[in-house]
PDB file of C-alpha atoms in Angstrom:
ATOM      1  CA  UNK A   1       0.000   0.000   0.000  1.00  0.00           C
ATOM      2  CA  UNK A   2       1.049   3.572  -0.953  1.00  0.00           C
ATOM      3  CA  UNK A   3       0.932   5.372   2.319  1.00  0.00           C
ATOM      4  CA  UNK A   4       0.455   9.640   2.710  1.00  0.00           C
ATOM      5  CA  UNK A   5       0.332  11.998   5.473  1.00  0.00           C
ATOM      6  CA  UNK A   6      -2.974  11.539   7.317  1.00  0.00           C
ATOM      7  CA  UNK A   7      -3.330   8.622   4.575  1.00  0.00           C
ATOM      8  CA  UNK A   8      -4.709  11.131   2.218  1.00  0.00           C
ATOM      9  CA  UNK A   9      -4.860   9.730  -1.448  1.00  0.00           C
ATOM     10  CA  UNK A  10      -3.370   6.660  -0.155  1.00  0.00           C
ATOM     11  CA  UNK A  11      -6.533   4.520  -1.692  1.00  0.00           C
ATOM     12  CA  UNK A  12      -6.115   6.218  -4.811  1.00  0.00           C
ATOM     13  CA  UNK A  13      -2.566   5.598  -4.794  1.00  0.00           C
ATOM     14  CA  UNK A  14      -3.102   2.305  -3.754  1.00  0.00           C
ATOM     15  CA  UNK A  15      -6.057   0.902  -6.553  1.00  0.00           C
ATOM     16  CA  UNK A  16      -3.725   2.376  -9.136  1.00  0.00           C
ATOM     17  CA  UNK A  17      -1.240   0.691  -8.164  1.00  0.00           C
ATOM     18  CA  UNK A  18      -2.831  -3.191  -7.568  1.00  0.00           C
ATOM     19  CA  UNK A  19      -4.925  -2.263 -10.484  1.00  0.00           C
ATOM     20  CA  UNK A  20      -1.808  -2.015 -12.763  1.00  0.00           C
ATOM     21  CA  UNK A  21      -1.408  -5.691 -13.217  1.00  0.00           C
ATOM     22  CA  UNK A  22      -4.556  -6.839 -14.311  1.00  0.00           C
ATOM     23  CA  UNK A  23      -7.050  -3.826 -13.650  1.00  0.00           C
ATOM     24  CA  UNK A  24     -10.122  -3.945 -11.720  1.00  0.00           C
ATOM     25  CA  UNK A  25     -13.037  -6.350 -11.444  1.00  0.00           C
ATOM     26  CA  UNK A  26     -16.270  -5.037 -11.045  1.00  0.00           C
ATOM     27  CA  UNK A  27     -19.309  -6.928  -9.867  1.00  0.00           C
ATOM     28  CA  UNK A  28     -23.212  -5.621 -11.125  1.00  0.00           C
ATOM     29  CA  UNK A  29     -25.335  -4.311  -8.714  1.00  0.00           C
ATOM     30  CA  UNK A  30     -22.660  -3.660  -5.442  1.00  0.00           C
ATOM     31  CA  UNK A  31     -23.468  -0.905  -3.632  1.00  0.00           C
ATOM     32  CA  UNK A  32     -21.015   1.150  -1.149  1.00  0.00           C
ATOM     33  CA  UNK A  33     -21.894   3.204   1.939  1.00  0.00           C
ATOM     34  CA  UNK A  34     -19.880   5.637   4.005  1.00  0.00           C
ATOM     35  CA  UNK A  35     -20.374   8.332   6.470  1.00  0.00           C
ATOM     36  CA  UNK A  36     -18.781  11.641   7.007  1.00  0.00           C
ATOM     37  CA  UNK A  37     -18.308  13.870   9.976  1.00  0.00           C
ATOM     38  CA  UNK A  38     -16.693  16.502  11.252  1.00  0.00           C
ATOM     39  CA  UNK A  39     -14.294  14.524  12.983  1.00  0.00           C
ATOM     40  CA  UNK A  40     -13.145  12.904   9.949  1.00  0.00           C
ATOM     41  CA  UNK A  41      -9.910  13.943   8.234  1.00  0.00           C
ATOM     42  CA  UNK A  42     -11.783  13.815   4.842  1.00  0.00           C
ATOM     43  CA  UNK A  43     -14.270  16.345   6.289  1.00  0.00           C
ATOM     44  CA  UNK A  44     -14.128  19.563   4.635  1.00  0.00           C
ATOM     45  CA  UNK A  45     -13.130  22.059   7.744  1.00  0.00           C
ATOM     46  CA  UNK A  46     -10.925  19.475   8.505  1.00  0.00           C
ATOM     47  CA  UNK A  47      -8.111  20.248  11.118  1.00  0.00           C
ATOM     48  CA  UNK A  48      -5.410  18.484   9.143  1.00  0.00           C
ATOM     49  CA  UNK A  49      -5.707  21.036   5.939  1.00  0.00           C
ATOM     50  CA  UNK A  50      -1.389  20.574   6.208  1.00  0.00           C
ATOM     51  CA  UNK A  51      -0.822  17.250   6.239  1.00  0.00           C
ATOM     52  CA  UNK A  52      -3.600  16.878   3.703  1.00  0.00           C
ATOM     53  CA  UNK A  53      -2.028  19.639   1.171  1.00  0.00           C
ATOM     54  CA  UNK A  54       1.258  17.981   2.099  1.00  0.00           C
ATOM     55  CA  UNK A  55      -0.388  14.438   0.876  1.00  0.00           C
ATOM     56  CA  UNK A  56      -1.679  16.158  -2.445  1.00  0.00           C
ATOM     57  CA  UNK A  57       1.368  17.169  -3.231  1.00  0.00           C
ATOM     58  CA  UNK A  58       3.151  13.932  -2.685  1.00  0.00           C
ATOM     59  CA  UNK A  59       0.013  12.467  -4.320  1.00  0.00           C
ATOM     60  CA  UNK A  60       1.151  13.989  -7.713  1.00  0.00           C
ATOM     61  CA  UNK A  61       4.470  13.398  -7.527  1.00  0.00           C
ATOM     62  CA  UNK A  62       3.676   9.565  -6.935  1.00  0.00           C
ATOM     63  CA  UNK A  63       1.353  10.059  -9.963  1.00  0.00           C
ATOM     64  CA  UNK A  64       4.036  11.605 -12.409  1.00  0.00           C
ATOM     65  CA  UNK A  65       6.462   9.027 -11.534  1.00  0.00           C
ATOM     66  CA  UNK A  66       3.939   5.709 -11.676  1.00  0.00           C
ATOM     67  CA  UNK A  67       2.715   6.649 -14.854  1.00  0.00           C
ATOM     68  CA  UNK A  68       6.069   8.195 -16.244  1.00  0.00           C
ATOM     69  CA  UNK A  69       6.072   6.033 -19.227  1.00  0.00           C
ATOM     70  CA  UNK A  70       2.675   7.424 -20.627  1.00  0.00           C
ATOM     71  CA  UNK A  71       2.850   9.510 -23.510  1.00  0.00           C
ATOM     72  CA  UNK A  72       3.382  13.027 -23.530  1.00  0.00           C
ATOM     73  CA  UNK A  73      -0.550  14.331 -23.974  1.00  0.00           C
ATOM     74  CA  UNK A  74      -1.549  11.781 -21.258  1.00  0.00           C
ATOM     75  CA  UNK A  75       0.593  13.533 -18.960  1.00  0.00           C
ATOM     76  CA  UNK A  76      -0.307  16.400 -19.360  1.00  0.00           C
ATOM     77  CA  UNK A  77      -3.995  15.511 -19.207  1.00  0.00           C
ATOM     78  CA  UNK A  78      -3.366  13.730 -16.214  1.00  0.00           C
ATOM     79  CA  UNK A  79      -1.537  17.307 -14.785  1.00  0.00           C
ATOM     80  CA  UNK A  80      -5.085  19.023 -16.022  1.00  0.00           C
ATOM     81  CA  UNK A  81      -6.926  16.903 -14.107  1.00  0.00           C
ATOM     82  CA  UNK A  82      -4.928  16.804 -11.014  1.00  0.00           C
ATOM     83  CA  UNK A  83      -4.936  20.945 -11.515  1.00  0.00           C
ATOM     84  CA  UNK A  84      -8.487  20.842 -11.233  1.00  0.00           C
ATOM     85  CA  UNK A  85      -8.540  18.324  -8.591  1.00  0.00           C
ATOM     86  CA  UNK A  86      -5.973  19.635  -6.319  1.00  0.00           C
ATOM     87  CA  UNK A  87      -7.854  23.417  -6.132  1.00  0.00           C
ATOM     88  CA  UNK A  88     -11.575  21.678  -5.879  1.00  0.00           C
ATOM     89  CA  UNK A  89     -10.369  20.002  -2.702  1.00  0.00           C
ATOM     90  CA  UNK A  90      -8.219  23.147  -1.633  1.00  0.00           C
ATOM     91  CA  UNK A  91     -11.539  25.294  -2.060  1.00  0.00           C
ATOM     92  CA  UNK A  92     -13.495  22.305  -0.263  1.00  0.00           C
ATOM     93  CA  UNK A  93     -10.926  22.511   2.662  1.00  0.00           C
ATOM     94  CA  UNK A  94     -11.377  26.176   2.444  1.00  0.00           C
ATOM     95  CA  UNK A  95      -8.151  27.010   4.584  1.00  0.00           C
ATOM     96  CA  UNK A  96      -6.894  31.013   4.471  1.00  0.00           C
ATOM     97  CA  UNK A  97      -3.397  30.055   3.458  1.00  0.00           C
ATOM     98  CA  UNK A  98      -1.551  33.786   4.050  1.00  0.00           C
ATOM     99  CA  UNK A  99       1.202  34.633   1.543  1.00  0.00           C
ATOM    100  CA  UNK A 100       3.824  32.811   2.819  1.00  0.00           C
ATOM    101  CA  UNK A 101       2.224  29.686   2.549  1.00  0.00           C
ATOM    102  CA  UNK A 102       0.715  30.696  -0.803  1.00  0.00           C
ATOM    103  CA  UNK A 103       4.218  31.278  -2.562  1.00  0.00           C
ATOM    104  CA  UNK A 104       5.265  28.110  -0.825  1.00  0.00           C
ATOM    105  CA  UNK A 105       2.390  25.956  -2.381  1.00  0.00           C
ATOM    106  CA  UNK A 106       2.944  28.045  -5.697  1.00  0.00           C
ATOM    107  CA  UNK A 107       6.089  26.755  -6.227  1.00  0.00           C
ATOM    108  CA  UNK A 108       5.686  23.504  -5.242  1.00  0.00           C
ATOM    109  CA  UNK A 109       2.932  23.123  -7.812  1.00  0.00           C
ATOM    110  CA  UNK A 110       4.214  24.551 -10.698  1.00  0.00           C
ATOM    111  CA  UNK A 111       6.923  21.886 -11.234  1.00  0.00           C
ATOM    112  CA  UNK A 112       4.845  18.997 -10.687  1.00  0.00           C
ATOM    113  CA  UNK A 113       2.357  20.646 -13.280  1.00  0.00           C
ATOM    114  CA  UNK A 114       4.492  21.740 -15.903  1.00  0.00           C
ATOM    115  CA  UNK A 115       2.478  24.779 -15.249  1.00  0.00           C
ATOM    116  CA  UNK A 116       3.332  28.477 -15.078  1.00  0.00           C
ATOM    117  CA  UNK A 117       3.499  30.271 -11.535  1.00  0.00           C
ATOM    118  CA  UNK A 118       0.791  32.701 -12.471  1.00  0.00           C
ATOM    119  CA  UNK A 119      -1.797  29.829 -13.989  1.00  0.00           C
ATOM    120  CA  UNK A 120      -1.013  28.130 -10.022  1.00  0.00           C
ATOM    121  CA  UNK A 121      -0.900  32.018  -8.552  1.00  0.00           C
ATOM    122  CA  UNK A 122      -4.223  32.790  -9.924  1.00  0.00           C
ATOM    123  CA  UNK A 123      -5.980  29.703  -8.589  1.00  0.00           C
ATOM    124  CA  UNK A 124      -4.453  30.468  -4.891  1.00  0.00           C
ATOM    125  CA  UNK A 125      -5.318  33.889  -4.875  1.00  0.00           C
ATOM    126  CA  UNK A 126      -9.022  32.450  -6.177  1.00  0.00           C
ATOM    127  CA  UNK A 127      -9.211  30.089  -3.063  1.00  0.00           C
ATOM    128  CA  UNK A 128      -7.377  32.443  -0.516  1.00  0.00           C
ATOM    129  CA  UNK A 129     -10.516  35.132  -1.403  1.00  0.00           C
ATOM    130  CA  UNK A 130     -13.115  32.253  -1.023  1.00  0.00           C
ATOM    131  CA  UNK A 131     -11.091  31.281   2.171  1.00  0.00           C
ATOM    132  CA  UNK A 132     -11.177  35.138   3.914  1.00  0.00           C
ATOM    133  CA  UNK A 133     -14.776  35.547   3.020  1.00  0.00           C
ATOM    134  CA  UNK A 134     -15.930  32.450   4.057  1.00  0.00           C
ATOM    135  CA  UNK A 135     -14.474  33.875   7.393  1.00  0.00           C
ATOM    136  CA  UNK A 136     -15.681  37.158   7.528  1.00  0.00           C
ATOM    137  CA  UNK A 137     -19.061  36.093   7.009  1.00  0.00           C
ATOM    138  CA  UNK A 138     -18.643  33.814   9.991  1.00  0.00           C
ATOM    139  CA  UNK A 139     -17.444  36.311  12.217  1.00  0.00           C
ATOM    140  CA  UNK A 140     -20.646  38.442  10.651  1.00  0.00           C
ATOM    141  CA  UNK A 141     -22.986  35.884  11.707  1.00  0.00           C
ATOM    142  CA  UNK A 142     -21.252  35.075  15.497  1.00  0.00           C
ATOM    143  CA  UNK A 143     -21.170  39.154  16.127  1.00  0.00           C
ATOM    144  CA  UNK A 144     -24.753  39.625  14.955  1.00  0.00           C
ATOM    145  CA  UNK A 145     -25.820  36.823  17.434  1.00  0.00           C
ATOM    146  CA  UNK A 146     -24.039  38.321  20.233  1.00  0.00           C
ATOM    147  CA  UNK A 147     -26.826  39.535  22.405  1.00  0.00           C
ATOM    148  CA  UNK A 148     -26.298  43.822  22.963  1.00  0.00           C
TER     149      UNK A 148
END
């Protein structure tokens, strides 16, 4: 098994991987059930948003490397997806990163994504405004229910 911080994208990691052999069986009609909390580390205000971003990270770089034989366009449509993936989870998280962190996680992604730092700049700056407001309007709603 491919292990992560928190074990975050270790079953992906892991399927892929004891997939590669053979692939996957499927059986008709199966039908899976899960439940989510707040207590969870895959819930969304979860308190482990740094080992989790950590995990992503490490996440792609596992990718890149398992499926380094691919051909070029695969690649890069794999570094698309994983784009897309990496900043719907980020925005699901919803963690107010500050600039440090920000130019940090900027250039840590670019690499991996054969991607420009403003493409990766734009999409933290995108999340780190969802992030503040999301907070503001929490502190909105807790001062507006403080009795006067």
């Amino acid at each position: 098994f491919v292990t992560f911080p928190a074990a975050w994208c270790a079953d992906d990691a892991s399927w892929i991987r004891l997939a590669n052999a053979k692939g996957i069986l499927t059986l008709p009609g199966g039908c899976v059930q899960w439940r989510q909390s707040e207590r969870n580390v895959t819930a969304g205000k979860s308190p482990y948003v740094t080992e989790k971003t950590e995990a992503m990270l490490m996440y792609m770089s596992w990718l890149i490397i398992h499926f380094q034989n691919e051909s070029p366009e695969k690649i890069a449509a794999l570094q698309r997806e994983y784009h897309n993936w990496f900043f719907k989870l980020l925005g699901i998280m919803n963690p107010a990163l500050g600039p440090a962190r920000m130019i940090r996680l900027a250039r840590a992604l670019t690499k991996p994504l054969k991607t420009n730092l403003l493409k990766v700049g734009m999409s933290l700056a995108k999340n780190e405004y969802l992030a503040i407001r999301s907070i503001v309007k929490q502190f909105l709603r807790q001062l507006w229910e403080i009795p006067v």
